[in-house]
Amino acid sequence: MGNAVLSVVALFPSKPCQKFLLGGEAEEMPPDKTMDLSGRHLRRFPLQVCAFTELVKLYLSDNSLSSLPAEFHLLGALQILALDFNRFRELPPAVCRLRQLSNLYLGNNALCDLPAELSSLAGLKALWIESNCFEQVPAVVSRLRQLRVLHAGCNQLASLPRELGQLRDLQSIWISDNLLGDFPQVLLEMSSLEVIDVDRNKIRSFPSLAHMRNLKLVIYDRNPCRNAPRVAGEVRRVGRWADYRPEAEGKAPPERAAEQAGEETGMETPEKNERSNDCG
């Protein structure tokens, strides 16, 4: 019954309804400059919220929003905006006018691209676009020069653009559950990276990451790989052969070593059988 009432109220932005929806006196600025309207079954954004021009954090997650009014840009002090788990097919233009944004959550919508106007958010430091419909990283992402965190997992990415290397301050990139067949070459050139997550892709071979001096964690599990990425001694790996640390440069991981031994002696190994089957 309660959910049904909220759904009906969300359609009628009258003042009494808005008070009910916002949980009290809608005319008062929240003391912590934070408003959480997550999970309220909203289909329309409550226009009264636009009067709170000093809001710093606004959470609209888990609603049924597909658009935002033009007046939304009046929330110019926003630093954190959560629009994840909604029904957006396009990013509302008003979002691109929120010049103070540092964190933008857009995951779990139906987005296929992002507008070029997003580059006006020069101070954006963290962007979540996971679980959408992206077949490629939107071109505008490479122009967000202050970006430090990028979450783009659960999309349909088969590669990463070379322009992504322009993000000199990027520290973490999460691109699990995509369609990557090769480890993205551009990541090898991004010395600022501390975290790389390529879990659940289609990568069969990993290059050495030992030269990446700031790297702290690489997650590569659930790929059809035949080798682990080589990393510096203090880097944590999550995936096959993660605990294997060769004493000498070029020493093969245990499974590859067994395969090589089989090739030299003529012994059958699981890997040789697999290759034979693949070749018919």
GROMACS .gro file of C-alpha atoms in nm:
model
  280
    1MET     CA    1   0.000   0.000   0.000
    2GLY     CA    2   0.279   0.241   0.091
    3ASN     CA    3   0.459   0.192  -0.241
    4ALA     CA    4   0.136   0.248  -0.433
    5VAL     CA    5   0.077   0.578  -0.250
    6LEU     CA    6   0.431   0.696  -0.328
    7SER     CA    7   0.388   0.609  -0.696
    8VAL     CA    8   0.068   0.814  -0.719
    9VAL     CA    9   0.214   1.108  -0.529
   10ALA     CA   10   0.517   1.113  -0.758
   11LEU     CA   11   0.293   1.199  -1.052
   12PHE     CA   12   0.129   1.503  -0.889
   13PRO     CA   13   0.374   1.780  -0.791
   14SER     CA   14   0.128   1.977  -0.577
   15LYS     CA   15   0.271   2.146  -0.270
   16PRO     CA   16   0.113   1.909  -0.015
   17CYS     CA   17   0.226   1.610  -0.219
   18GLN     CA   18   0.577   1.748  -0.246
   19LYS     CA   19   0.596   1.786   0.130
   20PHE     CA   20   0.490   1.425   0.171
   21LEU     CA   21   0.737   1.307  -0.088
   22LEU     CA   22   1.028   1.504   0.054
   23GLY     CA   23   0.950   1.400   0.408
   24GLY     CA   24   0.849   1.716   0.592
   25GLU     CA   25   0.881   2.088   0.531
   26ALA     CA   26   1.006   2.112   0.175
   27GLU     CA   27   1.078   2.483   0.218
   28GLU     CA   28   1.368   2.424   0.455
   29MET     CA   29   1.722   2.365   0.336
   30PRO     CA   30   1.857   2.040   0.485
   31PRO     CA   31   2.116   2.136   0.748
   32ASP     CA   32   2.384   1.913   0.592
   33LYS     CA   33   2.301   2.039   0.240
   34THR     CA   34   2.226   1.678   0.142
   35MET     CA   35   1.899   1.543   0.006
   36ASP     CA   36   1.832   1.173  -0.049
   37LEU     CA   37   1.529   1.096  -0.265
   38SER     CA   38   1.642   0.745  -0.357
   39GLY     CA   39   1.381   0.476  -0.396
   40ARG     CA   40   1.080   0.713  -0.392
   41HIS     CA   41   0.921   0.582  -0.715
   42LEU     CA   42   0.968   0.924  -0.875
   43ARG     CA   43   0.861   0.958  -1.237
   44ARG     CA   44   0.896   1.337  -1.233
   45PHE     CA   45   1.158   1.538  -1.052
   46PRO     CA   46   1.005   1.748  -0.768
   47LEU     CA   47   1.046   2.105  -0.889
   48GLN     CA   48   1.050   2.240  -0.534
   49VAL     CA   49   1.395   2.092  -0.489
   50CYS     CA   50   1.530   2.346  -0.738
   51ALA     CA   51   1.473   2.614  -0.474
   52PHE     CA   52   1.749   2.457  -0.262
   53THR     CA   53   2.025   2.624  -0.458
   54GLU     CA   54   2.286   2.553  -0.189
   55LEU     CA   55   2.245   2.174  -0.203
   56VAL     CA   56   2.580   1.998  -0.224
   57LYS     CA   57   2.467   1.635  -0.250
   58LEU     CA   58   2.156   1.502  -0.424
   59TYR     CA   59   2.071   1.133  -0.446
   60LEU     CA   60   1.800   1.034  -0.694
   61SER     CA   61   1.895   0.667  -0.727
   62ASP     CA   62   1.647   0.386  -0.781
   63ASN     CA   63   1.355   0.583  -0.921
   64SER     CA   64   1.178   0.589  -1.259
   65LEU     CA   65   1.317   0.916  -1.392
   66SER     CA   66   1.379   0.956  -1.764
   67SER     CA   67   1.423   1.334  -1.776
   68LEU     CA   68   1.499   1.638  -1.562
   69PRO     CA   69   1.349   1.987  -1.593
   70ALA     CA   70   1.548   2.278  -1.730
   71GLU     CA   71   1.527   2.439  -1.384
   72PHE     CA   72   1.754   2.163  -1.254
   73HIS     CA   73   2.056   2.376  -1.346
   74LEU     CA   74   1.965   2.609  -1.057
   75LEU     CA   75   2.128   2.350  -0.828
   76GLY     CA   76   2.463   2.496  -0.924
   77ALA     CA   77   2.634   2.413  -0.594
   78LEU     CA   78   2.594   2.037  -0.638
   79GLN     CA   79   2.914   1.840  -0.601
   80ILE     CA   80   2.764   1.490  -0.590
   81LEU     CA   81   2.472   1.381  -0.809
   82ALA     CA   82   2.339   1.025  -0.819
   83LEU     CA   83   2.110   0.939  -1.111
   84ASP     CA   84   2.183   0.566  -1.116
   85PHE     CA   85   1.912   0.300  -1.140
   86ASN     CA   86   1.670   0.513  -1.338
   87ARG     CA   87   1.542   0.516  -1.698
   88PHE     CA   88   1.758   0.776  -1.868
   89ARG     CA   89   1.827   0.716  -2.238
   90GLU     CA   90   2.001   1.052  -2.272
   91LEU     CA   91   2.183   1.265  -2.019
   92PRO     CA   92   1.960   1.565  -1.936
   93PRO     CA   93   2.122   1.889  -2.067
   94ALA     CA   94   2.078   2.060  -1.730
   95VAL     CA   95   2.334   1.823  -1.575
   96CYS     CA   96   2.606   1.962  -1.802
   97ARG     CA   97   2.552   2.306  -1.645
   98LEU     CA   98   2.638   2.194  -1.292
   99ARG     CA   99   2.994   2.324  -1.300
  100GLN     CA  100   3.077   2.225  -0.940
  101LEU     CA  101   3.011   1.853  -0.987
  102SER     CA  102   3.293   1.625  -0.877
  103ASN     CA  103   3.107   1.291  -0.860
  104LEU     CA  104   2.844   1.182  -1.114
  105TYR     CA  105   2.664   0.847  -1.088
  106LEU     CA  106   2.491   0.737  -1.410
  107GLY     CA  107   2.506   0.359  -1.376
  108ASN     CA  108   2.218   0.123  -1.450
  109ASN     CA  109   2.032   0.335  -1.702
  110ALA     CA  110   1.992   0.296  -2.080
  111LEU     CA  111   2.258   0.540  -2.200
  112CYS     CA  112   2.438   0.477  -2.530
  113ASP     CA  113   2.641   0.798  -2.545
  114LEU     CA  114   2.720   1.114  -2.350
  115PRO     CA  115   2.691   1.468  -2.491
  116ALA     CA  116   2.997   1.676  -2.577
  117GLU     CA  117   2.865   1.942  -2.338
  118LEU     CA  118   2.968   1.718  -2.046
  119SER     CA  119   3.322   1.850  -2.095
  120SER     CA  120   3.207   2.173  -1.929
  121LEU     CA  121   3.225   1.983  -1.598
  122ALA     CA  122   3.595   2.059  -1.576
  123GLY     CA  123   3.622   1.956  -1.212
  124LEU     CA  124   3.462   1.613  -1.247
  125LYS     CA  125   3.677   1.358  -1.064
  126ALA     CA  126   3.465   1.041  -1.059
  127LEU     CA  127   3.226   0.909  -1.324
  128TRP     CA  128   3.011   0.596  -1.298
  129ILE     CA  129   2.862   0.476  -1.629
  130GLU     CA  130   2.846   0.103  -1.558
  131SER     CA  131   2.553  -0.117  -1.668
  132ASN     CA  132   2.442   0.093  -1.962
  133CYS     CA  133   2.448   0.035  -2.339
  134PHE     CA  134   2.788   0.177  -2.433
  135GLU     CA  135   2.964   0.004  -2.721
  136GLN     CA  136   3.255   0.245  -2.689
  137VAL     CA  137   3.376   0.490  -2.429
  138PRO     CA  138   3.208   0.824  -2.511
  139ALA     CA  139   3.454   1.065  -2.671
  140VAL     CA  140   3.379   1.334  -2.414
  141VAL     CA  141   3.522   1.120  -2.133
  142SER     CA  142   3.873   1.178  -2.266
  143ARG     CA  143   3.818   1.553  -2.226
  144LEU     CA  144   3.742   1.531  -1.853
  145ARG     CA  145   4.102   1.609  -1.764
  146GLN     CA  146   4.054   1.604  -1.384
  147LEU     CA  147   3.898   1.257  -1.387
  148ARG     CA  148   4.050   1.018  -1.133
  149VAL     CA  149   3.797   0.734  -1.122
  150LEU     CA  150   3.610   0.576  -1.414
  151HIS     CA  151   3.360   0.294  -1.369
  152ALA     CA  152   3.250   0.154  -1.705
  153GLY     CA  153   3.185  -0.212  -1.630
  154CYS     CA  154   2.890  -0.416  -1.761
  155ASN     CA  155   2.873  -0.253  -2.101
  156GLN     CA  156   2.967  -0.374  -2.450
  157LEU     CA  157   3.315  -0.226  -2.483
  158ALA     CA  158   3.545  -0.416  -2.718
  159SER     CA  159   3.832  -0.165  -2.693
  160LEU     CA  160   3.938   0.162  -2.534
  161PRO     CA  161   4.024   0.475  -2.737
  162ARG     CA  162   4.382   0.600  -2.743
  163GLU     CA  163   4.249   0.943  -2.645
  164LEU     CA  164   4.185   0.804  -2.297
  165GLY     CA  165   4.558   0.847  -2.240
  166GLN     CA  166   4.493   1.221  -2.211
  167LEU     CA  167   4.354   1.157  -1.861
  168ARG     CA  168   4.685   1.215  -1.686
  169ASP     CA  169   4.532   1.201  -1.337
  170LEU     CA  170   4.325   0.883  -1.379
  171GLN     CA  171   4.394   0.654  -1.086
  172SER     CA  172   4.129   0.380  -1.113
  173ILE     CA  173   3.959   0.225  -1.413
  174TRP     CA  174   3.694  -0.042  -1.371
  175ILE     CA  175   3.597  -0.208  -1.701
  176SER     CA  176   3.490  -0.556  -1.592
  177ASP     CA  177   3.224  -0.757  -1.775
  178ASN     CA  178   3.282  -0.612  -2.120
  179LEU     CA  179   3.396  -0.759  -2.454
  180LEU     CA  180   3.769  -0.681  -2.444
  181GLY     CA  181   3.960  -0.940  -2.646
  182ASP     CA  182   4.299  -0.780  -2.581
  183PHE     CA  183   4.439  -0.586  -2.289
  184PRO     CA  184   4.390  -0.219  -2.385
  185GLN     CA  185   4.723  -0.081  -2.507
  186VAL     CA  186   4.640   0.270  -2.389
  187LEU     CA  187   4.639   0.159  -2.025
  188LEU     CA  188   5.007   0.063  -2.052
  189GLU     CA  189   5.087   0.428  -2.117
  190MET     CA  190   4.890   0.569  -1.822
  191SER     CA  191   5.148   0.588  -1.546
  192SER     CA  192   4.904   0.741  -1.295
  193LEU     CA  193   4.691   0.426  -1.274
  194GLU     CA  194   4.670   0.258  -0.933
  195VAL     CA  195   4.379   0.019  -0.993
  196ILE     CA  196   4.292  -0.172  -1.312
  197ASP     CA  197   3.989  -0.401  -1.320
  198VAL     CA  198   3.943  -0.607  -1.638
  199ASP     CA  199   3.760  -0.896  -1.471
  200ARG     CA  200   3.512  -1.094  -1.684
  201ASN     CA  201   3.634  -1.006  -2.031
  202LYS     CA  202   3.778  -1.215  -2.317
  203ILE     CA  203   4.148  -1.139  -2.275
  204ARG     CA  204   4.368  -1.437  -2.366
  205SER     CA  205   4.711  -1.287  -2.300
  206PHE     CA  206   4.843  -1.014  -2.072
  207PRO     CA  207   5.141  -0.787  -2.133
  208SER     CA  208   5.382  -0.695  -1.857
  209LEU     CA  209   5.260  -0.423  -1.621
  210ALA     CA  210   5.584  -0.416  -1.424
  211HIS     CA  211   5.674  -0.070  -1.556
  212MET     CA  212   5.362   0.092  -1.407
  213ARG     CA  213   5.519   0.248  -1.099
  214ASN     CA  214   5.195   0.359  -0.929
  215LEU     CA  215   4.999   0.038  -0.983
  216LYS     CA  216   4.866  -0.120  -0.662
  217LEU     CA  217   4.592  -0.360  -0.773
  218VAL     CA  218   4.506  -0.543  -1.095
  219ILE     CA  219   4.194  -0.760  -1.118
  220TYR     CA  220   4.197  -0.991  -1.420
  221ASP     CA  221   3.999  -1.292  -1.301
  222ARG     CA  222   3.752  -1.475  -1.527
  223ASN     CA  223   3.937  -1.415  -1.852
  224PRO     CA  224   4.043  -1.703  -2.081
  225CYS     CA  225   4.407  -1.604  -2.026
  226ARG     CA  226   4.710  -1.833  -2.038
  227ASN     CA  227   4.934  -1.606  -1.836
  228ALA     CA  228   4.917  -1.365  -1.546
  229PRO     CA  229   5.015  -1.002  -1.598
  230ARG     CA  230   5.368  -0.945  -1.474
  231VAL     CA  231   5.372  -0.675  -1.206
  232ALA     CA  232   5.612  -0.518  -0.957
  233GLY     CA  233   5.659  -0.707  -0.631
  234GLU     CA  234   5.429  -0.494  -0.417
  235VAL     CA  235   5.132  -0.500  -0.657
  236ARG     CA  236   4.834  -0.718  -0.564
  237ARG     CA  237   4.688  -0.938  -0.836
  238VAL     CA  238   4.345  -1.105  -0.837
  239GLY     CA  239   4.315  -1.386  -1.090
  240ARG     CA  240   4.477  -1.706  -1.209
  241TRP     CA  241   4.833  -1.759  -1.087
  242ALA     CA  242   4.797  -1.448  -0.872
  243ASP     CA  243   5.037  -1.585  -0.609
  244TYR     CA  244   5.302  -1.689  -0.859
  245ARG     CA  245   5.611  -1.469  -0.844
  246PRO     CA  246   5.887  -1.584  -1.083
  247GLU     CA  247   6.238  -1.553  -0.943
  248ALA     CA  248   6.388  -1.488  -1.282
  249GLU     CA  249   6.263  -1.270  -1.565
  250GLY     CA  250   6.092  -1.471  -1.832
  251LYS     CA  251   6.015  -1.777  -1.621
  252ALA     CA  252   5.681  -1.924  -1.727
  253PRO     CA  253   5.389  -1.968  -1.486
  254PRO     CA  254   5.325  -2.323  -1.364
  255GLU     CA  255   5.069  -2.417  -1.628
  256ARG     CA  256   5.281  -2.284  -1.915
  257ALA     CA  257   5.590  -2.454  -1.773
  258ALA     CA  258   5.407  -2.787  -1.772
  259GLU     CA  259   5.298  -2.724  -2.130
  260GLN     CA  260   5.655  -2.654  -2.238
  261ALA     CA  261   5.777  -2.969  -2.066
  262GLY     CA  262   5.516  -3.170  -2.254
  263GLU     CA  263   5.628  -3.021  -2.583
  264GLU     CA  264   5.989  -3.118  -2.513
  265THR     CA  265   5.917  -3.478  -2.401
  266GLY     CA  266   5.619  -3.554  -2.623
  267MET     CA  267   5.395  -3.597  -2.319
  268GLU     CA  268   5.029  -3.507  -2.352
  269THR     CA  269   4.916  -3.213  -2.139
  270PRO     CA  270   4.567  -3.065  -2.097
  271GLU     CA  271   4.683  -2.759  -2.285
  272LYS     CA  272   4.812  -2.962  -2.582
  273ASN     CA  273   4.491  -3.159  -2.599
  274GLU     CA  274   4.291  -2.838  -2.590
  275ARG     CA  275   4.491  -2.692  -2.878
  276SER     CA  276   4.452  -3.012  -3.079
  277ASN     CA  277   4.078  -3.007  -3.027
  278ASP     CA  278   4.059  -2.641  -3.125
  279CYS     CA  279   4.244  -2.712  -3.448
  280GLY     CA  280   4.014  -3.003  -3.531
   0.00000   0.00000   0.00000
